[in-house]
Amino acid sequence: MQETIQALRIRIDTLNLELLRLLSERASLAEEIGALQTQMGTSHYDPVREGEMLDALTAANRGPFSNGVVKSLFKSIFQASMQLEVASDKVKYLTSRQTHTEDTVVYLGDVPIGSTHSPVLIAGPCSVESAEQMDAVAQFISERGVKVMRGGAFKPRTDPYSFQGLGVEGLRLGREVCDRYDLKFISEIMDAKDLDAFVEHADMLQIGARNMQNFTLLKAVGRSKKPVLLKRGLSATIEEWVMAAEYLLYEGNQNVVLCERGIRTYEKYTRNTLDVSAVALAKLETHLPVLVDVTHSGGRRDLLVPLTKAGLAVGADGIMIEVHPNPAVALSDNKQQVDFREFDRYLNETGYHNKLSEKRHEVYGF
Ligand code: PEP
Ligand code: MN
């Protein structure tokens, strides 16, 4: 008796393998159909077809399973095939950690941004105003170990009668002082038609909050392959922000750094609300470096130190801050830029001072 059971079991094992082979063959065919349906834009689920297959199966059923059992078995097979088709439909986003598990490091020449590298500090005026102003800031920040200077040449201003920036001349001034003091230069591009000038003069292009979903600009900057800092839009969801980055990567630009700069909320004590969870989430969901702009997020000098600490505590790869020789007479953002004395205090209080070359865990303990 025992021997008969053993022999029958051997036949069942063989049939199991044969069933598996047939099921896999069936699944491959279903996948092929799914891919064609995706191309045609039609749905994967066809209840009429499913009904016809079940009818054919029950008509052919000679037992010992009842028709109900046959239906239920095959429905499980249909459902598993459907799941395969839907899974193969899911877009694999280039920004996602699921496609790219390692942290991306973006290099501005020899200055790395991201991963275990020490947090980068980008400092400089809101706007490029004059050769003297740029020279003073560049000399001052470079003496303190800062490696990247900011300065807007094309300014996105709410009021059309306010200072709009020096344009290409501002880019030239920025390049000149950055070369003089061995700094990298970042500036905001607002229009794809200015791309050549930016590629020539800047080391990193900034896409500002107001242009985060300017898809023509994103595509052009994506094709340029220049390192780019993508600010989060004033009212953009994290998904919209990451999708904007996806445009850049899709066009071939791997050198993308995200920047949280505060979002618009009902709060009036601050200019914007720094969304620290967005920083943490962007780090978790994407492999891109993430910076925090502490000037535009709070819009208050007395928040620069705590917001810097908060940003770094949730994993930011660096900070952007506006510095001006004389903020009171600045042509833009004169209420929130810091002067040199305040910047020195900021460096001391945040632990950046004399520590810019150290690894982040040595400075911050995390
Ligand atoms: C800026 O950095 O100069 C600027 C205009 O910032 P945002 O786009 O974040 O408002
Ligand atoms: Mn500004």
Coordinates of N, CA and C and ligand atoms in Angstrom, one line a residue, residues 125-127 150-152 154-157 188 206-211 229 231-234 259-262 271-272 293 295-297 320 322 332-333 336, ligand 1:
P125 N 24.5 86.7 -2.6 CA 23.4 87.6 -2.5 C 22.2 87.1 -3.2
C126 N 21.1 87.7 -3.0 CA 19.8 87.3 -3.7 C 20.1 87.7 -5.1
S127 N 20.5 88.9 -5.4 CA 20.7 89.3 -6.8 C 22.1 89.8 -7.0
R150 N 26.1 81.9 -4.8 CA 24.8 82.1 -5.5 C 24.7 83.6 -5.9
G151 N 23.9 83.9 -6.8 CA 23.6 85.3 -7.2 C 22.7 85.3 -8.4
G152 N 21.5 85.9 -8.2 CA 20.5 85.9 -9.3 C 20.8 87.0 -10.3
F154 N 18.8 86.8 -13.4 CA 17.5 87.0 -13.9 C 16.6 86.8 -12.7
K155 N 15.8 87.8 -12.3 CA 15.1 87.7 -11.1 C 13.6 87.5 -11.3
P156 N 13.0 86.5 -10.7 CA 11.5 86.4 -10.9 C 10.8 87.2 -9.8
R157 N 10.5 88.4 -10.1 CA 9.9 89.3 -9.1 C 8.4 89.4 -9.3
E188 N 19.9 81.5 -11.2 CA 18.6 81.0 -11.6 C 18.4 81.3 -13.1
Q206 N 19.9 77.1 -11.4 CA 18.8 77.0 -10.5 C 17.5 77.1 -11.2
I207 N 16.6 76.2 -11.0 CA 15.2 76.4 -11.5 C 14.4 76.8 -10.3
G208 N 13.9 78.0 -10.3 CA 13.3 78.6 -9.1 C 11.9 78.0 -8.9
A209 N 11.4 78.4 -7.7 CA 10.1 77.9 -7.3 C 9.0 78.2 -8.3
R210 N 9.0 79.4 -8.8 CA 8.0 79.8 -9.8 C 8.1 79.1 -11.1
N211 N 9.2 78.5 -11.4 CA 9.3 77.8 -12.7 C 9.4 76.3 -12.5
L229 N 19.8 72.8 -9.7 CA 19.2 72.8 -8.4 C 17.7 73.1 -8.7
K231 N 14.3 73.9 -7.2 CA 13.5 74.3 -6.1 C 12.1 73.8 -6.1
R232 N 11.5 73.6 -4.9 CA 10.1 73.1 -4.8 C 9.2 74.3 -5.1
G233 N 8.2 74.2 -5.9 CA 7.2 75.2 -6.1 C 6.5 75.7 -4.8
L234 N 6.1 76.9 -4.9 CA 5.4 77.5 -3.7 C 4.3 76.7 -3.1
C259 N 15.7 71.1 -3.9 CA 15.9 72.2 -2.9 C 14.5 72.5 -2.3
E260 N 14.3 72.3 -1.0 CA 13.1 72.7 -0.3 C 13.3 74.1 0.1
R261 N 12.4 75.0 -0.2 CA 12.5 76.4 0.1 C 11.3 77.0 0.8
G262 N 10.5 76.1 1.4 CA 9.3 76.5 2.1 C 8.1 76.5 1.2
R271 N 7.7 83.8 6.1 CA 7.3 84.1 4.7 C 6.7 82.8 4.0
N272 N 7.4 81.7 4.3 CA 6.9 80.4 3.9 C 7.1 79.4 5.1
D293 N 16.9 75.7 1.5 CA 17.1 77.1 1.4 C 16.5 77.8 2.7
T295 N 16.9 80.8 3.7 CA 16.5 82.3 3.6 C 15.1 82.4 3.2
H296 N 14.7 81.8 2.0 CA 13.4 82.0 1.5 C 12.3 81.2 2.3
S297 N 12.7 80.1 3.0 CA 11.7 79.4 3.7 C 11.1 80.1 4.9
M320 N 21.3 76.5 1.6 CA 21.5 77.8 0.8 C 21.1 78.9 1.6
E322 N 21.3 83.5 1.9 CA 21.6 84.8 1.2 C 22.5 85.7 2.1
S332 N 16.9 93.4 -3.9 CA 15.8 92.4 -3.7 C 16.0 91.7 -2.3
D333 N 15.0 91.2 -1.8 CA 15.0 90.5 -0.5 C 15.8 91.2 0.6
Q336 N 15.7 89.9 4.4 CA 16.0 88.6 4.9 C 17.5 88.2 4.7
Ligands
PEP1 C1 16.1 82.7 -5.3 O1 16.7 81.8 -4.8 O2 16.6 83.7 -5.6 C2 14.6 82.6 -5.4 C3 14.0 83.5 -6.1 O3 14.1 81.5 -4.8 P1 12.7 80.8 -5.0 O4 12.6 80.4 -6.4 O5 12.8 79.7 -4.0 O6 11.7 81.8 -4.5

